[in-house]
Coordinates of C-alpha atoms in Angstrom, one line a residue:
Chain E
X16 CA 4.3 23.8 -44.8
X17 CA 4.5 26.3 -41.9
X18 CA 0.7 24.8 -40.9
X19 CA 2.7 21.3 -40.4
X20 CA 5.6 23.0 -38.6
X21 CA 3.4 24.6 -36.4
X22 CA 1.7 21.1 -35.1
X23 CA 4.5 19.1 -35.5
X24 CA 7.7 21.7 -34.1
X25 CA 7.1 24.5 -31.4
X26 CA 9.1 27.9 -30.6
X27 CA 10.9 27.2 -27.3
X28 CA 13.4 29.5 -25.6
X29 CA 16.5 27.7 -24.8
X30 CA 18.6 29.1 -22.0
X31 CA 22.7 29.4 -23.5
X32 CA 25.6 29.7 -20.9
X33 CA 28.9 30.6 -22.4
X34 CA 32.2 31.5 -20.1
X35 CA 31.1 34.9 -21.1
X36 CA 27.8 34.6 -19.9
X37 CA 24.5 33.7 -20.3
X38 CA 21.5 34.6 -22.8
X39 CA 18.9 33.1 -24.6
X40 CA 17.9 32.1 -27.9
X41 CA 14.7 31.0 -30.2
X42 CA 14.9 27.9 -31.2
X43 CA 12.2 24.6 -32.9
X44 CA 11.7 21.7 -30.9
X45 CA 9.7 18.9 -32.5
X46 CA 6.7 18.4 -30.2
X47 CA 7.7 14.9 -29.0
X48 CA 8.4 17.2 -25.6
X49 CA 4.4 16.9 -25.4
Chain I
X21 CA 31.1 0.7 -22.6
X22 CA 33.5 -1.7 -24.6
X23 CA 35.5 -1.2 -21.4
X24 CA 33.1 -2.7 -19.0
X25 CA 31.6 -5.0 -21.0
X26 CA 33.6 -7.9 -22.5
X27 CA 30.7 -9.4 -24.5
X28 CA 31.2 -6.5 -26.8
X29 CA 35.2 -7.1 -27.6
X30 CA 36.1 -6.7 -31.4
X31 CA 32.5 -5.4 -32.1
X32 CA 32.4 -3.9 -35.8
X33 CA 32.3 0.1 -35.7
X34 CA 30.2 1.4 -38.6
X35 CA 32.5 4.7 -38.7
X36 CA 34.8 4.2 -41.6
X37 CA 32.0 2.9 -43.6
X38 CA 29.9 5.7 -43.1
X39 CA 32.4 8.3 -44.3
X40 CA 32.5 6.6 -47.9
X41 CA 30.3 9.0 -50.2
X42 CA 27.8 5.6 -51.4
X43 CA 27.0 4.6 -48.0
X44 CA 23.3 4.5 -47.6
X45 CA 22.0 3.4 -44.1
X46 CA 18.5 2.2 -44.1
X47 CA 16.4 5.2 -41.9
X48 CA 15.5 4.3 -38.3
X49 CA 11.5 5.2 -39.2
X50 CA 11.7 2.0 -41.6
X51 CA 12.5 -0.6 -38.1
X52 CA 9.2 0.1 -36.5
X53 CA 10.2 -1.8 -33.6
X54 CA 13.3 -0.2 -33.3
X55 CA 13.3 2.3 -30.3
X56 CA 12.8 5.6 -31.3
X57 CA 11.3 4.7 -34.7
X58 CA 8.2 6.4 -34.4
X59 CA 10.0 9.5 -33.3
X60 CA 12.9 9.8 -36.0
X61 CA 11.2 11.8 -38.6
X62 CA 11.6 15.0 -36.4
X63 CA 15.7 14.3 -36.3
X64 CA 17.0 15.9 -39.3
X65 CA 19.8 17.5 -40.9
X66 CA 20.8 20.6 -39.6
X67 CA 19.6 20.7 -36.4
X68 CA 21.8 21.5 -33.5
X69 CA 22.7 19.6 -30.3
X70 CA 25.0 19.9 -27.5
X71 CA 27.5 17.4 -27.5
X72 CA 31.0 16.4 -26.1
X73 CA 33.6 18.5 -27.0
X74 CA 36.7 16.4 -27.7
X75 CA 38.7 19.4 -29.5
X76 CA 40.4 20.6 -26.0
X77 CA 43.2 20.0 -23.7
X78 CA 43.4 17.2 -21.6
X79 CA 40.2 15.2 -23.0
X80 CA 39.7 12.0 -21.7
X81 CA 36.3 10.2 -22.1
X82 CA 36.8 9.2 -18.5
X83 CA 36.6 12.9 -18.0
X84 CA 33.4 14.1 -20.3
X85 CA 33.5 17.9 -19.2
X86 CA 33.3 20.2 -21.8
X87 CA 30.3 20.5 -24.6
X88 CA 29.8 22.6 -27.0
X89 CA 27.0 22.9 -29.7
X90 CA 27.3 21.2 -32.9
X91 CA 25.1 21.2 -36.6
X92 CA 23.9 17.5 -37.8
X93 CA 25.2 16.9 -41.2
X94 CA 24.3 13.6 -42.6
X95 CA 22.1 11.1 -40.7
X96 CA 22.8 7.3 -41.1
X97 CA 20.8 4.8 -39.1
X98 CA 21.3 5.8 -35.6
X99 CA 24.6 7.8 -36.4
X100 CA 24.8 11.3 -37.3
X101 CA 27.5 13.1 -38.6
X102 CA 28.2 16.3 -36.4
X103 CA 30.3 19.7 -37.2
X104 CA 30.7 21.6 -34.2
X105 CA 29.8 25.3 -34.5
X106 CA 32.4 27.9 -35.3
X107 CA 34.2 25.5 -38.1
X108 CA 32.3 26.8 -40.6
X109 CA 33.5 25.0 -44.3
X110 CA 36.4 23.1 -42.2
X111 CA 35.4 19.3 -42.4
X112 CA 39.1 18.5 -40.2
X113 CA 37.5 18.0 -37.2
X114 CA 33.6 16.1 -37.8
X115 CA 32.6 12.9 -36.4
X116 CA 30.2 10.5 -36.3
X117 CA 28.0 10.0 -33.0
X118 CA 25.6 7.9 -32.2
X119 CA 22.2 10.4 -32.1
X120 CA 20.9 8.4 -29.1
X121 CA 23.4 8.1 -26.9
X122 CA 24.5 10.0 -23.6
X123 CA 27.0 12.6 -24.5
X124 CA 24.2 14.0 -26.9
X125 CA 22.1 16.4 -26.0
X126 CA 19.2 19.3 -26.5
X127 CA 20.5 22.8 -27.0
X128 CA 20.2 24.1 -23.7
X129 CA 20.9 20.8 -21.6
X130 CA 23.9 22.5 -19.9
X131 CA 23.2 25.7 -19.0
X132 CA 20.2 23.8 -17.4
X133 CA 22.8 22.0 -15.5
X134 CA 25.3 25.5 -14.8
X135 CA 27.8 24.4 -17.1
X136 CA 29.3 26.6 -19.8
X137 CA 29.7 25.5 -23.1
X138 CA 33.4 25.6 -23.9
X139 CA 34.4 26.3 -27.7
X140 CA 36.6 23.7 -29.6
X141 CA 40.6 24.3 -29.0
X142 CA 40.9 24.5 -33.2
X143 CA 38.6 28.3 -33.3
X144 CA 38.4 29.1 -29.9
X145 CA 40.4 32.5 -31.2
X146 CA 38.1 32.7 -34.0
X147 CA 35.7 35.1 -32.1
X148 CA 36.6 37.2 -28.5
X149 CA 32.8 36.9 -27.6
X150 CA 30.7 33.8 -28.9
X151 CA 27.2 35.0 -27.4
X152 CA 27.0 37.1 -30.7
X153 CA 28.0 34.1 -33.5
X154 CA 25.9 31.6 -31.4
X155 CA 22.5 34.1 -30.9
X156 CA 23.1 34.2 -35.0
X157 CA 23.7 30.5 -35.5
X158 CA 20.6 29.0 -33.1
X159 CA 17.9 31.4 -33.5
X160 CA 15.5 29.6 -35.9
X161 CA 17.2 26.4 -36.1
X162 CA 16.0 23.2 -34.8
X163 CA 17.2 21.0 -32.0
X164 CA 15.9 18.3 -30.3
X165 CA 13.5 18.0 -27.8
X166 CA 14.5 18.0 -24.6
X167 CA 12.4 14.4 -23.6
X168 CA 14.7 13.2 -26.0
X169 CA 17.3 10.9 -23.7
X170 CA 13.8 10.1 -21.4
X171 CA 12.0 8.9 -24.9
X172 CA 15.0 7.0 -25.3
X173 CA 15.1 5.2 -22.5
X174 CA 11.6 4.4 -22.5
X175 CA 12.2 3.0 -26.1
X176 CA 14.5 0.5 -24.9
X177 CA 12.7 -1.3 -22.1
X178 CA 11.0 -4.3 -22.8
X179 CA 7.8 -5.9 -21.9
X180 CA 9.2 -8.8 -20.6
X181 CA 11.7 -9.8 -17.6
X182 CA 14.0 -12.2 -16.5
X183 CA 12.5 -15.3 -15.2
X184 CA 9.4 -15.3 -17.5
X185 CA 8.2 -18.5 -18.9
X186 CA 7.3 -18.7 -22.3
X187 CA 6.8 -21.1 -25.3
X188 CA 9.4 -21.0 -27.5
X189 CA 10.1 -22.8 -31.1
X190 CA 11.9 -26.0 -30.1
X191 CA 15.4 -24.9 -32.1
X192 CA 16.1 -29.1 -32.4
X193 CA 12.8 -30.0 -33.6
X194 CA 11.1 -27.6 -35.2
X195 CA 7.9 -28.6 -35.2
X196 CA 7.2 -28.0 -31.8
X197 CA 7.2 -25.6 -29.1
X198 CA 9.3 -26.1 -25.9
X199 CA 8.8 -24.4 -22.8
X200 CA 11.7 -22.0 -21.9
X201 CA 12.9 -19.5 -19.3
X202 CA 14.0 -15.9 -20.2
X203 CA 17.5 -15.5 -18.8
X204 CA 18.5 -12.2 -20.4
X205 CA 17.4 -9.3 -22.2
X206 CA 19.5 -7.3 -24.3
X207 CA 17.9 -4.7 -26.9
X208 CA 14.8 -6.3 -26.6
X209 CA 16.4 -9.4 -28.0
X210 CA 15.6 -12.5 -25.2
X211 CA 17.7 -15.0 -24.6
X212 CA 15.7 -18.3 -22.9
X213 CA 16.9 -21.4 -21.5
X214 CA 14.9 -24.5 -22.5
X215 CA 13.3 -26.5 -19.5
X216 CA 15.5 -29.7 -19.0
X217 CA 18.3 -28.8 -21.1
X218 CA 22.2 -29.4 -20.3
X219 CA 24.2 -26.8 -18.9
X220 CA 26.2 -26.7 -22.0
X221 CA 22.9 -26.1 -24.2
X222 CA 23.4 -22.4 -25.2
X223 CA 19.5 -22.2 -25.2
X224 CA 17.9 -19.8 -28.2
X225 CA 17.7 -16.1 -28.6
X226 CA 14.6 -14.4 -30.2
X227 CA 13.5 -10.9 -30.1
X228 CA 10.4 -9.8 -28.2
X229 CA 8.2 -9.8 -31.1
X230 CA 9.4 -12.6 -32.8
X231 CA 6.5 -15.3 -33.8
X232 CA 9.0 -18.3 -32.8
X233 CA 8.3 -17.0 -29.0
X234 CA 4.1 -17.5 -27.4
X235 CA 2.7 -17.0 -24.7
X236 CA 2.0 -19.9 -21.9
X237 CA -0.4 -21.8 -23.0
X238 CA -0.5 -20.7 -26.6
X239 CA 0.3 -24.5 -28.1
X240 CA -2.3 -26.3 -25.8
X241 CA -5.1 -23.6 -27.2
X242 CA -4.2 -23.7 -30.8
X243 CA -3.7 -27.2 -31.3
X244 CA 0.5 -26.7 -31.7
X245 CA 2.5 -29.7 -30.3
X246 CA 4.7 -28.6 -26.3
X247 CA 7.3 -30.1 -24.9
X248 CA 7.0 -29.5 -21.4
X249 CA 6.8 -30.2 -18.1
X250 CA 3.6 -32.0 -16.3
X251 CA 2.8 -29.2 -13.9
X252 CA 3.0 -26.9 -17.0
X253 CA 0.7 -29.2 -18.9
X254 CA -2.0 -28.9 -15.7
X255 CA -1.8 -25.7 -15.4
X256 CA -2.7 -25.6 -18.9
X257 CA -5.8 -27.0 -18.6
X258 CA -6.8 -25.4 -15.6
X259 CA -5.8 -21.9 -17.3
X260 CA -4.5 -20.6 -13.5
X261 CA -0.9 -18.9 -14.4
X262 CA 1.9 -18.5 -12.0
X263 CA 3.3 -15.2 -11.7
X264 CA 6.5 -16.0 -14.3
X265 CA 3.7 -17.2 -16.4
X266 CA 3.8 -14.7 -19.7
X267 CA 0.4 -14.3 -20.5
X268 CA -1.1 -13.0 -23.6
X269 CA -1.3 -9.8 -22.8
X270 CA 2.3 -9.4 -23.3
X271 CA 2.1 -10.5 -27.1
X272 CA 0.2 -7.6 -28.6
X273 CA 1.3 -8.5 -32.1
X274 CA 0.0 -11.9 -31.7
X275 CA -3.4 -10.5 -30.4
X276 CA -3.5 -8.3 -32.6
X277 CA -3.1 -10.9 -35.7
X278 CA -5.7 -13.5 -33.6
X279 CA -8.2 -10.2 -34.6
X280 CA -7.0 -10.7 -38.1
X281 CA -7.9 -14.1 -38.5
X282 CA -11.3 -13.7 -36.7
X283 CA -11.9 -10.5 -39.4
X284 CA -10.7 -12.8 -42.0
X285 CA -12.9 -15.9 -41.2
X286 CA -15.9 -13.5 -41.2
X287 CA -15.1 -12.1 -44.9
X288 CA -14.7 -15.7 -45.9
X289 CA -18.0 -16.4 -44.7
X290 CA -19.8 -13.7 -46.1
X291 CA -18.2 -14.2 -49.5
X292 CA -18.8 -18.0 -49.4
X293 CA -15.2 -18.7 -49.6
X294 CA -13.1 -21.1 -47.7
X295 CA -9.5 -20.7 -46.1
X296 CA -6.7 -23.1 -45.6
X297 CA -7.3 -26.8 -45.9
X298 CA -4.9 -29.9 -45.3
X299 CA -3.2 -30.3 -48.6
X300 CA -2.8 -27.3 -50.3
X301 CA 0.2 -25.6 -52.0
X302 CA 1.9 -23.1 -51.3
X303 CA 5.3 -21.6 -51.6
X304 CA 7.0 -20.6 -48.4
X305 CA 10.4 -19.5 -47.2
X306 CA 12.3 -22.9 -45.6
X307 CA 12.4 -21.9 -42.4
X308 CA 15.8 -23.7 -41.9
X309 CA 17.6 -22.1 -45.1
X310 CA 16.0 -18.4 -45.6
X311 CA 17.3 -18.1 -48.8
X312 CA 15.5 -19.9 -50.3
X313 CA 11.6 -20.1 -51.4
X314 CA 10.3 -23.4 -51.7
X315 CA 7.6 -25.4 -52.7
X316 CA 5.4 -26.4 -49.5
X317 CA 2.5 -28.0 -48.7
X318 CA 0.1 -27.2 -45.6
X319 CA -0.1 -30.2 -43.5
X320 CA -2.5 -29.0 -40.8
X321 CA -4.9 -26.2 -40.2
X322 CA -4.6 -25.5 -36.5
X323 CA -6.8 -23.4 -34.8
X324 CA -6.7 -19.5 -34.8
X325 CA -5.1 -19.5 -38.8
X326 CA -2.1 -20.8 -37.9
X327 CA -0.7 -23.5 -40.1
X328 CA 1.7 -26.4 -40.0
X329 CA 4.3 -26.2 -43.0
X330 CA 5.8 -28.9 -44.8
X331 CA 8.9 -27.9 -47.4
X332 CA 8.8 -30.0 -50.2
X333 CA 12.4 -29.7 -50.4
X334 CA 13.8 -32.6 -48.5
X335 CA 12.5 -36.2 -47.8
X336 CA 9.4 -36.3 -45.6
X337 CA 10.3 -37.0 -41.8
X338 CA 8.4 -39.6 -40.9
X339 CA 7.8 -37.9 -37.5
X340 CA 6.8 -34.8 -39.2
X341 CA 9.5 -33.4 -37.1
X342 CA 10.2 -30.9 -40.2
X343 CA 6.9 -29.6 -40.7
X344 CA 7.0 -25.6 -39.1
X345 CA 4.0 -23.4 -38.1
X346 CA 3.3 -20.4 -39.5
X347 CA 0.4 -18.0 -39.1
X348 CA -1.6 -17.7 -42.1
X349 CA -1.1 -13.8 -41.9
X350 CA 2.8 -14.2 -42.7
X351 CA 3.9 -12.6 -45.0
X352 CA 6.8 -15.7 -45.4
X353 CA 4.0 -17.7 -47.2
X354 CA 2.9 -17.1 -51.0
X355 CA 0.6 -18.4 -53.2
X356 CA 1.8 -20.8 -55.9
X357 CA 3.4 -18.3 -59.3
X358 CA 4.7 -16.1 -56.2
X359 CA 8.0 -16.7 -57.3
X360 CA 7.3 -17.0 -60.7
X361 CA 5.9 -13.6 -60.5
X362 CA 8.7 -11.9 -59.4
X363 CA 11.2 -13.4 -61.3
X364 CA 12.3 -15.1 -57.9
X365 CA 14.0 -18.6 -58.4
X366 CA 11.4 -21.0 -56.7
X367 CA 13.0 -24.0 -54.9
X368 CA 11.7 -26.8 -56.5
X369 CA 10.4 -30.7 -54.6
X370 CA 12.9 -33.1 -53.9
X371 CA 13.7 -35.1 -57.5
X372 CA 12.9 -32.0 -59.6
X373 CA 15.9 -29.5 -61.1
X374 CA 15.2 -25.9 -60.4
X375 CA 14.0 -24.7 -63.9
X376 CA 12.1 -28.3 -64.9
X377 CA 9.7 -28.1 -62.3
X378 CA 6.4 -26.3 -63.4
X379 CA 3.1 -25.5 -60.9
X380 CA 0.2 -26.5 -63.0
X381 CA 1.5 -30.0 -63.9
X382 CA 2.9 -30.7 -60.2
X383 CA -0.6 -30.3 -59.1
X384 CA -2.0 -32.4 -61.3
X385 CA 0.3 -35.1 -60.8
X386 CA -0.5 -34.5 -56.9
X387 CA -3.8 -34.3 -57.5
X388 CA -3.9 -31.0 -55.3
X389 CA -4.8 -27.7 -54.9
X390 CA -3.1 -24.2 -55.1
X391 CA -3.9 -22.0 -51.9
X392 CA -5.6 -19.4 -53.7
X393 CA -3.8 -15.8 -53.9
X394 CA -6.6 -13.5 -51.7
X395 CA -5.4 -16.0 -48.9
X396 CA -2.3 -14.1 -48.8
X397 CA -0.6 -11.2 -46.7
X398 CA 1.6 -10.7 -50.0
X399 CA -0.6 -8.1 -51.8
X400 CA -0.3 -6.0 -48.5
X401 CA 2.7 -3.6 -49.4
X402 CA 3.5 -1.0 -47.1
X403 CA 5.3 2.1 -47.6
X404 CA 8.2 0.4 -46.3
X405 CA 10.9 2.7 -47.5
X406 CA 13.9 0.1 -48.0
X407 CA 15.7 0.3 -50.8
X408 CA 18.2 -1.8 -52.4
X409 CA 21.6 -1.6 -51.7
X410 CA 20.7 0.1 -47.8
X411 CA 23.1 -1.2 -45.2
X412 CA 21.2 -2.4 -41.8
X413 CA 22.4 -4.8 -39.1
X414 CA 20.6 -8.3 -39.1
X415 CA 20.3 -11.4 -36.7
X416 CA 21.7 -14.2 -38.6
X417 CA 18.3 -16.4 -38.4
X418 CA 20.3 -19.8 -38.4
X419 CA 22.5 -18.9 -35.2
X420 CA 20.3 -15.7 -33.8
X421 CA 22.8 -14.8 -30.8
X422 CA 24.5 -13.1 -33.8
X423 CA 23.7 -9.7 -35.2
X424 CA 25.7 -8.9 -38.2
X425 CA 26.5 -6.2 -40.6
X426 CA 23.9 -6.5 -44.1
X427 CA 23.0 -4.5 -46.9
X428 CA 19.5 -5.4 -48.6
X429 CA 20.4 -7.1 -52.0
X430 CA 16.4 -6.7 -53.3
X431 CA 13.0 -5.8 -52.5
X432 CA 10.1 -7.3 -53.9
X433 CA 7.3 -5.7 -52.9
X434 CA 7.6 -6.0 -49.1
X435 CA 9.9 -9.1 -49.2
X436 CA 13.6 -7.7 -48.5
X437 CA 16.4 -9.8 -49.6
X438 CA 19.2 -9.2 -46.7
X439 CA 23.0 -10.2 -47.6
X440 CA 25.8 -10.6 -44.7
X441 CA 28.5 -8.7 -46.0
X442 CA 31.5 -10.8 -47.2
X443 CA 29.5 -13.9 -47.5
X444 CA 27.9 -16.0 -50.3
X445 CA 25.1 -15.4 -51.8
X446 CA 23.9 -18.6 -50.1
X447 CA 23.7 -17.4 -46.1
X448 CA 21.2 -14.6 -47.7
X449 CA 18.1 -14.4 -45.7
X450 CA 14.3 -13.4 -47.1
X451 CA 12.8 -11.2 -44.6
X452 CA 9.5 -9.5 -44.6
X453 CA 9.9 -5.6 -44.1
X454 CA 8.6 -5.7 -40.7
X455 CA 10.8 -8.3 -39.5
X456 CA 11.7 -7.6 -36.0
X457 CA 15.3 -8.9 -36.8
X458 CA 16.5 -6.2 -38.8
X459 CA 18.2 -3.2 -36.8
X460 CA 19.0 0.5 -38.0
X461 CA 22.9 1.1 -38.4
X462 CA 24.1 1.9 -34.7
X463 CA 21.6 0.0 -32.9
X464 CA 23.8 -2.8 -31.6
X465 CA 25.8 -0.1 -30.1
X466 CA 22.4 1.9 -28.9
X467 CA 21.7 -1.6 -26.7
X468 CA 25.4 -2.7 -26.0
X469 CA 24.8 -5.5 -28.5
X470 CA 28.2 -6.8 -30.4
X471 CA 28.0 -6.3 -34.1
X472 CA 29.7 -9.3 -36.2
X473 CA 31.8 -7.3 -38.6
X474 CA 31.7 -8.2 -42.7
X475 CA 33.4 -11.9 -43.1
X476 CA 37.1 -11.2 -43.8
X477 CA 39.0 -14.3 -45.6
X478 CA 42.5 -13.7 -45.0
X479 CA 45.3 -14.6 -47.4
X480 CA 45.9 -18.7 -47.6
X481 CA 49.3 -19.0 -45.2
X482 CA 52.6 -19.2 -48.2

């Protein structure tokens, strides 16, 4: 469940460059960055 | 690198197999000593990655410069299939890629390196800006972690190095250990070079955690029989190690299974039972045919539960130069009805046709005993997960410089049967679940290993 997501995967903001620019998104990364 | 490397010429590529609809791939979490294993539940389908965009102009794989972001579709082994983004229900242009190699990456891995990502040739008209379509396509979704390629490279080093001694199963006697040298290291797989061997002897390959490798002085302490050198022998005894001595410390599995036994004697005691004593039965995989399950007897208890291993199968050498250790903890021993059990034909002694041969009157007419069934690793059934029918890639036991394309024709209970595609039923080998010669789909490639294709019998020349 979302309990399990939250231990296992965390929100990380993930820098996007495009030829049009660049932004940032939301994404889940599993926690093996730990 | 097929390029670079010429040991991996006519290596077999999964890819076509993988697209056919019935193609199951036994999961990398099932290979615990696989790299990565302990980390693959997090890789799933549907998350994104940045990865090599081959849909442009000019593309060269000498010349790796454009990415763009893809969505995992199917995961098999190692190998995912990928769809880049943009291409919505149109399958024309997916591929399979290996998860853990180099031109895959985390969302984000090039704008952390300045470099923009650069939509596929096929939609690159399909939208004037992308920022919009790819804000709505990555916000929520998964991807991997961006330790990934690090936690990859860690996963692939091994414990040992070239120039290590070691004790090593003598491959033309196997009844005793040899001392060897490691002379390469490839996947965790070691290759050693017997002591005093010609230079045309191809020496024996094992991986790391394979229980036909020890460490020095393992066959002196437990009672095993060594070929080796005199100055080995002394230092043996004296227990002072050169430097390319391996130690124990680099065995943990064997360590770890010497704590076993010493747990195991103690439960004995307490319950008043005894273990293994010269003379029992048992049935055991013949180390020199793994197909089969034979009727055995234990010829020696050595010290710290490991055993030495007659198979009833052939005539007794009268140097007991086929008698084979195992440790008492292996799950490639049973107890007598094993096979009987599970409806597994049991190779019967030498003199007796399978199917004639029955337990309770050979011991009689022996006059011995049946190693009784709570002696046994057997009952011990993980949650494996393989399945029948699962395609892995497997080290051909008999000649283990090869690693070959299988499929996993049965399980019983943690026993997997594994077949080499394309041959007989015959070169199957029984392997326990945690064998540490059975590799996830892609891992040959993952370690620049070359994969022996399915056995193809061409037509007989007209």
């Amino acid at each position: 469940g979302t309990e399990t997501k939250a231990r296992k995967w965390e929100q990380k903001q993930v820098q996007i460059k495009t030829l049009e620019g660049e932004f940032s998104v939301t994404m889940w990364a599993s926690g093996t960055d730990d | 690198d097929k390029k670079s490397c010429p040991d991996l010429a006519g290596t077999f590529e999964w890819d076509s197999s993988l697209n056919d609809p019935a193609f199951v791939a036994a999961p990398v979490s099932c290979f615990q000593h696989a790299p990565m294993a302990d980390n693959w539940d997090n890789i799933t389908v549907g998350m994104k990655v940045e990865v090599q965009n081959t849909d442009c102009d000019n593309f060269s794989e000498d010349f790796p410069d454009s990415f763009w972001v893809a969505t995992v579709l199917k995961i098999q082994g190692y190998k995912a299939l990928l769809r880049y983004e943009g291409f919505g229900q149109n399958s024309s242009k997916d591929f399979w890629v290996n998860l853990c190699s180099s031109i895959v990456h985390h969302v984000g891995w090039c704008a952390i390196r300045g470099r923009p990502l650069i939509p596929p040739k096929t939609v690159e008209h399909k939208y004037t800006d992308w920022k919009d379509f790819l804000v709505k396509r990555l916000t929520g979704a998964r991807t991997l972690p961006s330790t990934f390629y690090n936690k990859v490279h860690e996963s692939l080093k091994s414990r040992f190095r070239c120039g290590l001694n070691v004790e090593v199963v003598d491959k033309n006697r196997i009844s005793q250990v040899k001392v060897a040298t490691i002379e390469k290291i490839i996947g965790k797989r070691i290759h050693v070079r017997y002591y005093e061997t010609d230079d045309d002897d191809n020496g024996f390959w094992c991986h790391e955690d394979s229980s036909l490798m020890h460490p020095v002085g393992w066959a002196h302490r437990v009672g095993h029989e060594i070929d080796a050198p005199p100055e080995y022998l002394d230092r043996c005894l004296s227990g002072v190690w050169d430097e390319d001595d391996a130690t124990e410390n680099l065995f943990p599995l064997q360590m770890r299974q010497k704590q076993q036994f010493n747990q195991i004697v103690s439960q004995l005691a307490t319950n008043k039972q005894t273990g293994f004593v010269e003379g029992m039965k048992v049935e055991a995989i013949d180390p020199l045919n793994l197909s089969s399950i034979c009727v055995a007897t234990v010829m020696k208890v050595l010290n710290e539960g490991y055993l030495m291993i007659r198979i009833e199968t052939y005539d007794a050498d009268i140097n007991c130069s086929d008698w084979f250790c195992y440790h008492q903890t292996s799950a490639c021993i049973f107890a007598p009805g094993f096979c009987e059990a599970n409806n597994i034909t049991l190779t019967p002694p030498k003199g007796f046709e399978i199917g004639a041969f029955n337990w309770n009157a050979y011991l009689q007419e022996t006059q011995s005993l049946a190693a009784p069934s709570f002696l046994f690793k057997q009952w011990e059934v993980p949650n494996h997960g393989f399945c029948q029918d699962m395609h892995l890639e497997a080290t051909d036991i008999m000649d283990p410089r090869l690693v070959c394309v299988a499929t996993i024709s049965r399980v019983v209970g943690r026993l997997l049967r594994v077949h080499f595609n394309g041959w007989e039923v015959e070169y199957d080998q029984w392997l326990d679940c945690s064998s540490p010669d059975l590799y996830p789909v892609g891992w040959c490639q993952l370690v620049s290993h070359k994969l022996e294709g399915p056995r193809v019998i061409s037509p007989p020349k007209v």
